[in-house]
Short mmCIF file of C-alpha atoms and ligand atoms in Angstrom, two decimals:
data_model
loop_
_atom_site.label_atom_id
_atom_site.label_comp_id
_atom_site.label_asym_id
_atom_site.label_seq_id
_atom_site.Cartn_x
_atom_site.Cartn_y
_atom_site.Cartn_z
CA MET A 11 24.48 23.70 -50.64
CA GLU A 12 24.55 23.39 -54.44
CA LEU A 13 21.97 21.05 -55.92
CA ALA A 14 21.83 19.64 -59.45
CA ILE A 15 18.40 18.51 -60.67
CA ILE A 16 18.57 16.29 -63.75
CA GLY A 17 15.31 16.46 -65.74
CA ALA A 18 12.71 19.22 -65.64
CA GLY A 19 9.35 17.43 -65.65
CA ALA A 20 6.65 17.17 -63.00
CA ALA A 21 9.00 15.41 -60.55
CA ALA A 22 11.50 18.29 -60.71
CA VAL A 23 8.68 20.82 -60.20
CA GLY A 24 7.40 18.97 -57.15
CA LEU A 25 10.92 18.84 -55.77
CA LEU A 26 11.71 22.53 -56.39
CA ASP A 27 8.44 23.46 -54.72
CA ALA A 28 9.18 21.25 -51.70
CA LEU A 29 12.84 22.24 -51.17
CA ASP A 30 13.81 24.38 -48.23
CA PRO A 31 15.71 27.44 -49.59
CA ALA A 32 17.43 27.81 -46.22
CA ALA A 33 19.16 24.49 -46.86
CA VAL A 34 19.57 24.68 -50.65
CA THR A 35 21.00 27.97 -51.81
CA SER A 36 21.92 27.14 -55.40
CA VAL A 37 19.95 25.04 -57.88
CA THR A 38 20.94 24.03 -61.41
CA VAL A 39 18.33 22.19 -63.47
CA PHE A 40 19.37 20.28 -66.61
CA ASP A 41 16.98 19.25 -69.39
CA PRO A 42 17.38 19.28 -73.18
CA ALA A 43 13.61 19.74 -73.73
CA PRO A 44 12.75 22.91 -75.70
CA VAL A 45 10.14 23.83 -73.04
CA PRO A 46 11.08 22.84 -69.50
CA TRP A 47 8.74 21.77 -66.66
CA ARG A 48 6.26 19.83 -68.79
CA GLY A 49 8.07 16.53 -69.34
CA ARG A 50 6.61 14.15 -71.87
CA PRO A 51 2.93 14.29 -70.82
CA TYR A 52 2.17 17.99 -70.41
CA GLN A 53 3.64 19.62 -73.50
CA ASP A 54 1.53 21.72 -75.91
CA ASP A 55 -0.82 19.47 -77.83
CA LEU A 56 -4.39 19.21 -79.13
CA ASP A 57 -7.17 20.41 -76.81
CA SER A 58 -8.52 16.84 -76.90
CA VAL A 59 -5.45 15.58 -75.00
CA LEU A 60 -6.86 15.89 -71.49
CA VAL A 61 -5.55 15.30 -67.98
CA ASN A 62 -6.65 11.91 -66.74
CA ALA A 63 -7.70 12.80 -63.22
CA PRO A 64 -9.73 15.33 -61.21
CA PRO A 65 -7.91 18.34 -59.69
CA GLU A 66 -7.81 16.98 -56.14
CA ILE A 67 -5.36 14.29 -57.17
CA MET A 68 -3.28 16.42 -59.53
CA SER A 69 -1.66 18.74 -56.97
CA ILE A 70 2.11 18.73 -57.36
CA ARG A 71 2.45 20.02 -53.77
CA PHE A 72 2.35 17.08 -51.36
CA GLY A 73 0.02 17.78 -48.41
CA ASP A 74 -1.88 20.56 -50.23
CA ARG A 75 -4.59 18.82 -52.24
CA ASP A 76 -6.06 22.17 -53.35
CA HIS A 77 -2.85 23.65 -54.78
CA TYR A 78 -3.61 22.88 -58.44
CA ALA A 79 -7.37 23.51 -58.08
CA ARG A 80 -6.58 27.01 -56.73
CA TRP A 81 -4.26 27.70 -59.66
CA LEU A 82 -6.93 26.49 -62.09
CA ARG A 83 -9.61 28.68 -60.50
CA GLY A 84 -7.28 31.66 -60.97
CA HIS A 85 -6.56 30.85 -64.62
CA ALA A 86 -9.84 29.64 -66.08
CA SER A 87 -13.44 30.81 -65.78
CA PRO A 88 -15.68 28.38 -63.92
CA GLY A 89 -17.09 25.73 -66.23
CA VAL A 90 -14.63 26.23 -69.10
CA TYR A 91 -13.07 22.82 -68.82
CA ALA A 92 -15.93 21.10 -67.01
CA ASP A 93 -16.46 17.40 -67.48
CA GLU A 94 -20.18 17.67 -66.70
CA ARG A 95 -20.59 14.05 -65.69
CA LEU A 96 -17.62 14.13 -63.34
CA GLY A 97 -18.53 17.57 -61.99
CA ARG A 98 -14.88 18.60 -62.15
CA PRO A 99 -12.70 20.59 -64.56
CA ILE A 100 -10.67 18.31 -66.85
CA PRO A 101 -8.51 20.70 -68.90
CA PRO A 102 -6.13 19.86 -71.72
CA ARG A 103 -2.82 18.48 -70.44
CA ALA A 104 -1.07 21.56 -71.86
CA VAL A 105 -3.00 23.69 -69.33
CA TYR A 106 -1.68 21.47 -66.56
CA GLY A 107 1.77 22.05 -68.11
CA ARG A 108 1.28 25.80 -67.56
CA TYR A 109 0.49 25.07 -63.91
CA LEU A 110 3.77 23.15 -63.65
CA GLU A 111 5.61 26.02 -65.34
CA ASP A 112 4.12 28.63 -63.01
CA THR A 113 4.88 26.50 -59.96
CA ALA A 114 8.48 25.97 -61.07
CA GLU A 115 9.08 29.64 -61.90
CA ALA A 116 7.69 30.70 -58.51
CA ALA A 117 9.82 28.09 -56.73
CA LEU A 118 13.03 29.13 -58.51
CA THR A 119 12.81 32.70 -57.19
CA ARG A 120 13.15 31.36 -53.64
CA PHE A 121 16.74 30.19 -54.08
CA GLY A 122 19.81 32.39 -53.84
CA ARG A 123 20.89 31.22 -57.28
CA ALA A 124 18.98 29.22 -59.88
CA GLU A 125 19.85 28.25 -63.42
CA VAL A 126 18.16 26.12 -66.08
CA ILE A 127 20.59 24.56 -68.56
CA ARG A 128 19.04 23.15 -71.74
CA THR A 129 21.33 20.17 -72.15
CA ALA A 130 21.11 16.47 -71.32
CA VAL A 131 23.26 15.07 -68.55
CA THR A 132 25.45 12.19 -69.69
CA GLY A 133 27.12 11.27 -66.43
CA VAL A 134 27.72 12.08 -62.78
CA SER A 135 31.13 11.36 -61.24
CA LEU A 136 30.93 10.51 -57.58
CA ASP A 137 34.09 12.41 -56.63
CA GLU A 138 34.49 14.14 -53.27
CA ARG A 139 32.11 16.71 -54.77
CA LEU A 140 29.82 15.51 -57.54
CA THR A 141 30.75 16.35 -61.12
CA VAL A 142 27.82 16.53 -63.52
CA ARG A 143 28.79 16.02 -67.17
CA THR A 144 26.53 17.41 -69.90
CA ALA A 145 26.17 16.43 -73.58
CA ASP A 146 28.06 19.57 -74.65
CA GLY A 147 31.12 18.27 -72.78
CA ARG A 148 30.92 20.76 -69.89
CA LEU A 149 31.43 19.83 -66.25
CA HIS A 150 29.34 21.27 -63.40
CA ARG A 151 30.08 20.81 -59.70
CA ALA A 152 27.34 20.01 -57.18
CA ASP A 153 27.02 18.86 -53.57
CA GLN A 154 23.95 16.75 -54.27
CA ALA A 155 22.09 15.59 -57.37
CA VAL A 156 18.54 14.38 -57.97
CA LEU A 157 17.61 12.32 -61.00
CA CYS A 158 14.13 13.33 -62.22
CA VAL A 159 14.42 11.78 -65.68
CA GLY A 160 10.91 10.26 -65.99
CA GLY A 161 9.99 6.92 -67.55
CA GLY A 162 10.47 5.32 -70.94
CA THR A 163 8.71 5.74 -74.26
CA PRO A 164 6.39 3.22 -76.00
CA LEU A 165 7.97 -0.10 -76.96
CA ASP A 166 8.01 -1.32 -80.56
CA HIS A 167 6.74 -4.84 -79.75
CA TYR A 168 6.09 -5.77 -83.38
CA GLY A 169 9.30 -4.43 -84.96
CA LEU A 170 7.48 -1.84 -87.09
CA ALA A 171 10.02 1.00 -86.76
CA GLY A 172 10.56 2.70 -90.11
CA ALA A 173 7.48 1.16 -91.80
CA PRO A 174 5.54 3.83 -93.72
CA GLY A 175 2.38 4.68 -91.77
CA PHE A 176 3.73 3.50 -88.40
CA VAL A 177 3.72 6.08 -85.59
CA PRO A 178 6.18 4.82 -82.94
CA ASP A 179 5.44 7.51 -80.30
CA PRO A 180 2.07 9.22 -80.49
CA TYR A 181 2.88 12.46 -78.62
CA PRO A 182 2.41 15.25 -79.45
CA LEU A 183 -0.76 14.12 -81.22
CA GLU A 184 -0.99 17.53 -82.82
CA ARG A 185 1.99 16.51 -84.96
CA THR A 186 1.55 12.75 -85.31
CA LEU A 187 -2.14 12.84 -86.33
CA ALA A 188 -1.73 15.84 -88.65
CA ASP A 189 -0.81 13.76 -91.71
CA ILE A 190 -3.46 11.05 -91.29
CA PRO A 191 -6.25 11.62 -93.83
CA PRO A 192 -9.69 11.38 -92.14
CA GLY A 193 -10.89 8.34 -94.09
CA ARG A 194 -7.93 6.04 -93.39
CA ASP A 195 -8.20 2.80 -91.40
CA VAL A 196 -6.21 3.26 -88.21
CA ALA A 197 -5.08 0.55 -85.81
CA VAL A 198 -4.01 1.66 -82.34
CA ILE A 199 -1.80 -0.85 -80.49
CA GLY A 200 -2.76 -0.89 -76.82
CA GLY A 201 -5.90 -0.29 -74.79
CA GLY A 202 -4.76 2.05 -72.02
CA LEU A 203 -5.07 5.78 -71.46
CA THR A 204 -2.71 6.60 -74.34
CA ALA A 205 -5.00 4.68 -76.70
CA VAL A 206 -7.95 6.62 -75.27
CA ASP A 207 -6.11 9.92 -75.95
CA ILE A 208 -5.53 8.84 -79.56
CA VAL A 209 -9.13 7.81 -80.22
CA ALA A 210 -10.55 10.96 -78.56
CA SER A 211 -8.18 13.10 -80.63
CA LEU A 212 -8.97 11.32 -83.91
CA ALA A 213 -12.65 11.89 -83.13
CA ALA A 214 -12.05 15.58 -82.34
CA ARG A 215 -10.35 15.94 -85.74
CA GLY A 216 -13.40 14.43 -87.46
CA HIS A 217 -11.80 11.12 -88.40
CA THR A 218 -14.25 9.05 -90.48
CA GLY A 219 -12.18 5.90 -91.17
CA ARG A 220 -12.33 2.78 -89.02
CA ILE A 221 -10.37 2.84 -85.77
CA SER A 222 -9.33 -0.53 -84.30
CA LEU A 223 -7.94 -0.81 -80.81
CA VAL A 224 -5.75 -3.91 -80.83
CA SER A 225 -4.38 -5.39 -77.64
CA ARG A 226 -3.97 -8.68 -75.82
CA SER A 227 -6.95 -8.32 -73.47
CA GLY A 228 -9.26 -6.13 -75.57
CA THR A 229 -10.31 -4.32 -72.40
CA LEU A 230 -10.28 -0.58 -71.69
CA PRO A 231 -9.53 1.39 -68.53
CA TYR A 232 -12.46 1.87 -66.14
CA VAL A 233 -14.32 5.20 -65.98
CA TRP A 234 -13.86 7.71 -63.16
CA GLN A 235 -16.71 8.18 -60.71
CA ARG A 236 -17.42 11.56 -59.12
CA PRO A 237 -14.91 12.02 -56.29
CA VAL A 238 -16.40 11.86 -52.80
CA GLU A 239 -14.90 11.61 -49.31
CA THR A 240 -14.27 7.93 -48.62
CA GLY A 241 -13.14 8.16 -45.00
CA ILE A 242 -10.55 5.40 -45.49
CA ARG A 243 -9.26 4.07 -42.14
CA HIS A 244 -7.58 0.71 -42.71
CA LEU A 245 -5.91 1.14 -46.10
CA THR A 246 -3.82 4.16 -45.10
CA PRO A 247 -0.01 4.23 -45.21
CA GLU A 248 0.13 4.83 -41.44
CA HIS A 249 -2.13 1.89 -40.61
CA LEU A 250 -0.27 -0.45 -42.96
CA ARG A 251 3.09 0.54 -41.44
CA SER A 252 1.75 -0.06 -37.93
CA LEU A 253 0.84 -3.71 -38.63
CA ASP A 254 2.91 -6.42 -36.97
CA GLY A 255 4.06 -9.44 -38.94
CA PRO A 256 4.00 -10.02 -42.68
CA VAL A 257 1.33 -8.28 -44.74
CA THR A 258 0.42 -11.09 -47.11
CA LEU A 259 -2.00 -10.77 -50.00
CA GLY A 260 -4.57 -12.61 -47.88
CA ARG A 261 -4.15 -10.11 -45.07
CA LEU A 262 -4.35 -7.18 -47.45
CA THR A 263 -7.55 -8.58 -48.97
CA GLY A 264 -8.90 -8.89 -45.42
CA LEU A 265 -8.21 -5.19 -44.85
CA ILE A 266 -9.98 -4.30 -48.10
CA ARG A 267 -12.90 -6.46 -47.04
CA THR A 268 -13.10 -4.72 -43.64
CA GLU A 269 -12.70 -1.24 -45.12
CA LEU A 270 -15.53 -1.87 -47.56
CA ALA A 271 -17.76 -3.61 -45.02
CA GLU A 272 -17.52 -0.59 -42.68
CA ARG A 273 -18.90 1.52 -45.55
CA GLY A 274 -21.73 -0.94 -46.18
CA GLU A 275 -20.02 -2.44 -49.25
CA SER A 276 -19.14 -6.03 -50.07
CA TRP A 277 -15.71 -6.95 -51.42
CA ASP A 278 -17.16 -10.19 -52.85
CA ASP A 279 -19.77 -8.25 -54.83
CA LEU A 280 -17.21 -5.75 -56.07
CA ALA A 281 -14.73 -8.50 -57.05
CA ALA A 282 -17.50 -10.34 -58.94
CA TRP A 283 -18.44 -7.13 -60.76
CA ILE A 284 -14.80 -6.51 -61.71
CA THR A 285 -14.47 -10.07 -63.04
CA ALA A 286 -17.67 -9.73 -65.05
CA THR A 287 -16.54 -6.37 -66.47
CA ALA A 288 -13.41 -7.96 -67.94
CA SER A 289 -15.48 -10.25 -70.16
CA ARG A 290 -18.13 -7.68 -71.15
CA ARG A 291 -18.00 -6.01 -74.59
CA PRO A 292 -16.13 -2.69 -74.20
CA ALA A 293 -19.15 -0.67 -75.42
CA ASP A 294 -21.46 -2.36 -72.88
CA SER A 295 -18.93 -1.79 -70.16
CA LEU A 296 -18.55 1.90 -71.02
CA ARG A 297 -22.34 2.32 -71.11
CA GLU A 298 -22.72 0.67 -67.71
CA GLN A 299 -19.91 2.68 -66.14
CA LEU A 300 -21.09 6.01 -67.57
CA ALA A 301 -24.39 5.30 -65.81
CA MET A 302 -22.42 4.68 -62.58
CA VAL A 303 -20.42 7.93 -62.50
CA ASP A 304 -22.82 9.31 -59.87
CA ASP A 305 -23.45 5.99 -58.13
CA PRO A 306 -23.02 6.52 -54.37
CA GLY A 307 -21.23 3.16 -53.90
CA LEU A 308 -17.77 3.67 -52.42
CA GLY A 309 -16.12 0.36 -53.31
CA ARG A 310 -14.22 1.33 -56.45
CA ARG A 311 -13.45 4.80 -55.07
CA ILE A 312 -11.89 3.24 -51.96
CA LEU A 313 -9.71 0.91 -54.03
CA GLN A 314 -8.55 3.80 -56.23
CA GLU A 315 -7.77 6.14 -53.38
CA ALA A 316 -5.99 3.45 -51.41
CA ALA A 317 -3.90 2.49 -54.45
CA HIS A 318 -2.77 6.10 -54.87
CA THR A 319 -2.11 6.87 -51.22
CA ALA A 320 -1.05 3.53 -49.71
CA GLY A 321 -0.20 1.42 -52.77
CA ALA A 322 3.55 1.96 -52.56
CA VAL A 323 3.65 1.09 -48.84
CA ALA A 324 1.49 -2.00 -49.33
CA TRP A 325 3.67 -3.17 -52.21
CA ARG A 326 6.86 -3.03 -50.19
CA LEU A 327 5.23 -4.91 -47.29
CA LEU A 328 3.96 -7.73 -49.51
CA PRO A 329 6.11 -10.89 -49.57
CA VAL A 330 7.75 -11.19 -53.00
CA PRO A 331 5.74 -14.30 -54.10
CA ASP A 332 2.50 -12.46 -53.26
CA ARG A 333 3.43 -9.60 -55.60
CA GLU A 334 3.66 -11.85 -58.63
CA PRO A 335 -0.07 -12.42 -59.32
CA LEU A 336 -0.69 -8.69 -59.00
CA ARG A 337 2.09 -7.87 -61.45
CA THR A 338 1.13 -10.54 -63.99
CA ARG A 339 -2.41 -11.98 -63.86
CA HIS A 340 -4.14 -8.88 -62.48
CA PHE A 341 -1.91 -6.19 -64.04
CA ARG A 342 -4.42 -4.99 -66.63
CA THR A 343 -7.37 -4.91 -64.21
CA ILE A 344 -5.44 -3.08 -61.50
CA THR A 345 -4.02 -0.52 -63.95
CA GLY A 346 -7.46 0.11 -65.44
CA LEU A 347 -9.07 0.50 -62.02
CA VAL A 348 -6.40 2.74 -60.55
CA SER A 349 -6.00 4.94 -63.63
CA PRO A 350 -9.48 5.23 -65.12
CA MET A 351 -10.49 7.40 -68.09
CA VAL A 352 -12.45 10.60 -67.60
CA PRO A 353 -16.18 10.31 -68.38
CA GLY A 354 -15.96 12.85 -71.22
CA ASN A 355 -13.56 10.57 -73.09
CA ALA A 356 -15.65 7.49 -72.22
CA ALA A 357 -18.66 9.17 -73.86
CA VAL A 358 -16.63 9.92 -77.02
CA LEU A 359 -15.50 6.29 -77.27
CA LEU A 360 -19.01 4.97 -76.65
CA ASP A 361 -20.42 7.16 -79.46
CA LEU A 362 -17.78 5.77 -81.83
CA PHE A 363 -18.49 2.17 -80.78
CA ASP A 364 -22.23 2.77 -81.30
CA ALA A 365 -21.59 4.33 -84.70
CA GLY A 366 -19.53 1.29 -85.72
CA THR A 367 -16.40 3.41 -86.36
CA LEU A 368 -14.50 2.04 -83.37
CA GLU A 369 -13.83 -1.59 -82.51
CA SER A 370 -11.72 -3.36 -79.93
CA LEU A 371 -9.82 -6.48 -81.02
CA SER A 372 -8.26 -8.83 -78.48
CA GLY A 373 -5.68 -11.58 -78.68
CA ILE A 374 -3.28 -9.62 -80.88
CA GLU A 375 -0.76 -12.09 -82.33
CA LYS A 376 1.33 -10.15 -84.81
CA ILE A 377 1.36 -7.07 -86.97
CA GLU A 378 3.09 -7.16 -90.35
CA ALA A 379 4.01 -4.19 -92.48
CA GLY A 380 4.14 -4.10 -96.29
CA ASN A 381 1.71 -2.17 -98.48
CA GLY A 382 -0.22 -1.18 -95.34
CA PHE A 383 -0.48 -3.36 -92.24
CA ARG A 384 -1.98 -6.74 -91.44
CA VAL A 385 -3.01 -7.29 -87.83
CA ALA A 386 -3.54 -10.91 -86.75
CA HIS A 387 -5.83 -11.16 -83.72
CA ALA A 388 -7.86 -13.84 -81.92
CA ALA A 389 -10.83 -13.62 -84.30
CA GLY A 390 -9.00 -13.23 -87.62
CA GLU A 391 -7.06 -10.58 -89.51
CA ARG A 392 -7.57 -6.85 -89.91
CA THR A 393 -5.82 -4.52 -92.33
CA ALA A 394 -4.89 -0.92 -91.53
CA ASP A 395 -3.37 2.03 -93.40
CA VAL A 396 -1.84 3.52 -90.27
CA VAL A 397 -0.66 1.91 -87.03
CA ILE A 398 -0.21 4.10 -83.94
CA ASN A 399 1.79 2.71 -81.07
CA ALA A 400 0.21 3.17 -77.64
CA VAL A 401 2.11 0.39 -75.83
CA ASN A 402 3.25 1.86 -72.54
CA PRO A 403 6.83 1.27 -71.45
CA PRO A 404 7.23 -1.07 -68.50
CA PRO A 405 7.26 0.69 -65.14
CA HIS A 406 10.71 1.79 -64.00
CA ALA A 407 11.99 1.72 -67.59
CA ILE A 408 15.15 3.70 -68.15
CA PRO A 409 14.41 6.56 -70.53
CA ARG A 410 16.57 6.59 -73.66
CA ALA A 411 17.77 10.11 -72.88
CA ALA A 412 19.08 8.91 -69.51
CA GLU A 413 20.83 5.72 -70.65
CA ARG A 414 24.35 7.21 -70.62
CA LEU A 415 23.75 8.85 -67.26
CA VAL A 416 22.49 5.60 -65.75
CA SER A 417 25.43 3.66 -67.25
CA SER A 418 27.83 6.12 -65.64
CA LEU A 419 26.28 5.43 -62.23
CA LEU A 420 26.21 1.67 -62.78
CA GLY A 421 29.92 1.89 -63.54
CA GLN A 422 30.51 3.45 -60.12
CA GLY A 423 28.60 0.93 -58.01
CA ALA A 424 24.89 1.72 -58.48
CA ALA A 425 22.75 -1.31 -59.35
CA HIS A 426 19.78 -2.22 -61.49
CA HIS A 427 16.74 -3.27 -59.44
CA PRO A 428 15.52 -6.70 -60.64
CA ASP A 429 12.06 -5.19 -61.31
CA GLY A 430 13.51 -2.26 -63.31
CA GLY A 431 15.01 1.11 -62.43
CA LEU A 432 17.85 1.62 -59.97
CA VAL A 433 18.13 0.25 -56.45
CA THR A 434 17.19 3.08 -54.09
CA ASP A 435 16.45 3.43 -50.41
CA PRO A 436 12.62 3.58 -50.17
CA GLY A 437 12.62 5.89 -47.14
CA THR A 438 14.75 8.63 -48.69
CA GLY A 439 14.96 7.98 -52.44
CA ARG A 440 18.76 7.82 -52.15
CA ILE A 441 20.51 5.76 -54.83
CA VAL A 442 22.29 2.73 -53.40
CA VAL A 443 25.95 2.80 -54.47
CA GLY A 444 28.31 0.01 -53.47
CA GLY A 445 25.59 -1.44 -51.22
CA ARG A 446 24.91 1.79 -49.27
CA PRO A 447 22.48 4.66 -49.94
CA ASP A 448 24.60 7.59 -51.16
CA PRO A 449 23.34 10.68 -49.29
CA ARG A 450 24.30 12.90 -52.26
CA LEU A 451 22.28 11.10 -54.93
CA HIS A 452 18.50 10.80 -55.12
CA VAL A 453 15.79 9.72 -57.52
CA VAL A 454 12.31 11.24 -57.80
CA GLY A 455 10.05 9.42 -60.25
CA ASP A 456 9.88 6.08 -61.97
CA LEU A 457 13.62 5.46 -62.16
CA ALA A 458 13.39 4.48 -58.47
CA GLY A 459 13.21 0.68 -58.56
CA GLY A 460 11.36 -1.55 -56.12
CA GLY A 461 8.08 0.37 -56.05
CA PRO A 462 4.72 -0.80 -57.36
CA PHE A 463 4.36 -1.85 -60.99
CA LEU A 464 2.13 1.12 -61.80
CA VAL A 465 3.61 4.18 -63.49
CA SER A 466 3.67 7.02 -60.92
CA GLY A 467 0.89 9.53 -61.28
CA ILE A 468 1.19 13.06 -59.94
CA PRO A 469 0.31 12.15 -56.31
CA GLY A 470 3.08 9.54 -56.24
CA VAL A 471 5.63 11.89 -57.76
CA ALA A 472 4.65 14.68 -55.34
CA ALA A 473 5.01 12.33 -52.35
CA GLN A 474 8.46 11.23 -53.53
CA ALA A 475 9.51 14.85 -54.07
CA HIS A 476 8.49 15.70 -50.51
CA ARG A 477 10.39 12.72 -49.08
CA THR A 478 13.51 13.56 -51.09
CA SER A 479 13.44 17.24 -50.14
CA ARG A 480 13.50 16.19 -46.48
CA SER A 481 16.42 13.87 -47.11
CA ILE A 482 18.32 16.64 -48.95
CA THR A 483 17.68 19.11 -46.14
CA ARG A 484 18.99 16.64 -43.58
CA GLU A 485 22.20 16.28 -45.55
CA ALA A 486 22.65 19.93 -46.52
CA ALA A 487 24.96 22.47 -44.89
CA PRO A 488 23.91 26.16 -45.03
CA ALA A 489 25.78 28.26 -47.62
CA GLY A 490 25.61 31.65 -49.40
CA GLY A 491 23.86 32.56 -52.71
CA GLY A 492 23.73 34.75 -55.83
CA GLY A 493 20.97 35.57 -58.37
CA VAL A 494 18.57 33.79 -60.75
CA ARG A 495 20.01 33.13 -64.23
CA ARG A 496 18.65 31.32 -67.29
CA ARG A 497 20.19 30.16 -70.52
C1 FAD B 30 1.10 10.53 -71.75
C2 FAD B 30 1.02 10.56 -70.26
C3 FAD B 30 -0.06 11.17 -69.63
C4 FAD B 30 -0.11 11.23 -68.25
N1 FAD B 30 -1.19 11.84 -67.65
C5 FAD B 30 -1.25 11.87 -66.31
C6 FAD B 30 -2.36 12.51 -65.66
O1 FAD B 30 -3.26 13.06 -66.31
N2 FAD B 30 -2.39 12.51 -64.30
C7 FAD B 30 -1.40 11.93 -63.56
O2 FAD B 30 -1.48 11.96 -62.33
N3 FAD B 30 -0.34 11.32 -64.15
C8 FAD B 30 -0.26 11.28 -65.50
N4 FAD B 30 0.83 10.69 -66.09
C9 FAD B 30 1.89 10.13 -65.26
C10 FAD B 30 3.20 10.94 -65.40
O3 FAD B 30 4.25 10.03 -65.52
C11 FAD B 30 3.51 11.82 -64.24
O4 FAD B 30 2.40 12.61 -64.13
C12 FAD B 30 4.74 12.75 -64.42
O5 FAD B 30 4.72 13.39 -65.65
C13 FAD B 30 6.07 12.11 -64.22
O6 FAD B 30 7.00 13.18 -64.13
P1 FAD B 30 8.57 13.00 -64.27
O7 FAD B 30 9.16 14.34 -64.05
O8 FAD B 30 8.99 11.86 -63.45
O9 FAD B 30 8.78 12.58 -65.80
P2 FAD B 30 8.64 13.44 -67.11
O10 FAD B 30 7.47 14.33 -67.02
O11 FAD B 30 8.71 12.49 -68.24
O12 FAD B 30 9.95 14.37 -67.15
C14 FAD B 30 11.26 13.85 -67.25
C15 FAD B 30 12.18 14.90 -67.84
O13 FAD B 30 13.52 14.45 -67.74
C16 FAD B 30 14.23 14.84 -68.88
N5 FAD B 30 15.41 14.00 -69.03
C17 FAD B 30 15.49 12.67 -69.30
N6 FAD B 30 16.77 12.27 -69.36
C18 FAD B 30 17.53 13.36 -69.11
C19 FAD B 30 18.94 13.58 -69.03
N7 FAD B 30 19.82 12.60 -69.25
N8 FAD B 30 19.38 14.84 -68.76
C20 FAD B 30 18.51 15.86 -68.54
N9 FAD B 30 17.16 15.70 -68.62
C21 FAD B 30 16.68 14.46 -68.89
C22 FAD B 30 13.22 14.70 -70.01
O14 FAD B 30 13.59 15.52 -71.11
C23 FAD B 30 11.94 15.17 -69.33
O15 FAD B 30 11.68 16.54 -69.54
C24 FAD B 30 0.90 10.64 -67.48
C25 FAD B 30 1.99 10.02 -68.12
C26 FAD B 30 2.05 9.98 -69.50
C27 FAD B 30 3.23 9.32 -70.16
#
């Protein structure tokens, strides 16, 4: 069976690693990126651009939590990348990119024939066999295709494109920060992990000017605690699937309450702490959470683990009206809890807050360009020489590079999901075309609509890759092979 994989980021690596070479004999991977397998997040960049999670939740191989940790042990001396507070290695994201590269290269040798073509795909025709069209005008035949095209890029909410001093997309920071003189006033739009990357990298470059984080809420992501075994029993995908009747928000909260109570924790206490954290000054919150990295309490750890492992299942079981408050009112809190910052970065930010170099401004109203920038926020106005955009794209956004490809599928009966992305079958990742899942077309990654509103991290992408590889194998017919080629 001949498989076309469109996009060569983490999702494609997870898929290649999961595929059964007895079922898939020929693989062609398409991606215009100069260096494949790294996608947007894991390209070469400053050493201050770190992975955002401990090794046990960064394995690209579903079902083998130690896969990445083993690779890291084999490629770095113990302690080199240690985040001392977390007690885990937190290497630069480019190092993780090398892990993805190694995993992909090893996986490719397992197929009879494998080829990486450095061109974007502009369309797929759903003929009797699929025809994949590339930007150079060539046509490539395939039996099945998987779209692994990733998510979007930051949105220009304030219409600043083209203004001198505006950085629309911060990555790679090695390039975008290079021309910012150290004494300039910098405003960073957003308060998520991208904003944290930017501040940590400005600090690593010895920036002395004022840095203002400007966002609606003025809050920051939470801080990781040392990973420990949580022994989750109720908030597992299996348990959630086994429940009879609707799984309302009330019922889900009941499960959280029970899960925590069985570990000697109180959901009411944790919820009160979370609410209080939202109104605390960011520096006070960071200080408190840095002191809690080693805290034995399991509450937050249980919520995080459950969100990563069972979040997608819970989301699909929730009645639509019950999803709304999570997606709107609680979006920021849930995102910050589920995707916290690493303690090393939290310590850098806290030092800057304490030194008075960093501030967090909430209630952002508008940003105007013209002889520098003027930022209107809840407490007044702030000027800046440079504005760096760290506004994350909405989940399930269609990446610009995939717009033509997606349009070609929409023209043949695929459909936009109302929450973003394409309508897919949740069990298999197959794209729904003309009302039915097409067994020849899959999505791995955020283009799959209907999932939770959080951008997929590595565990989510690895789980999707595993599910899709099984679906492909079911559909595949055995065939002959050739040799590995690159161009
Ligand atoms: C800055 C950042 C940091 C992150 N850090 C972490 C982290 O530390 N831990 C974690 O768990 N998760 C992290 N994530 C989440 C991240 O989304 C996933 O980890 C993962 O990278 C998603 O992989 P992907 O392959 O779906 O997308 P991507 O990695 O974005 O790859 C998509 C690829 O598709 C290609 N492509 C797009 N359109 C076409 C086309 N038409 N034809 C051919 N190719 C195309 C692109 O060139 C790209 O190479 C981070 C995300 C971002 C944005």
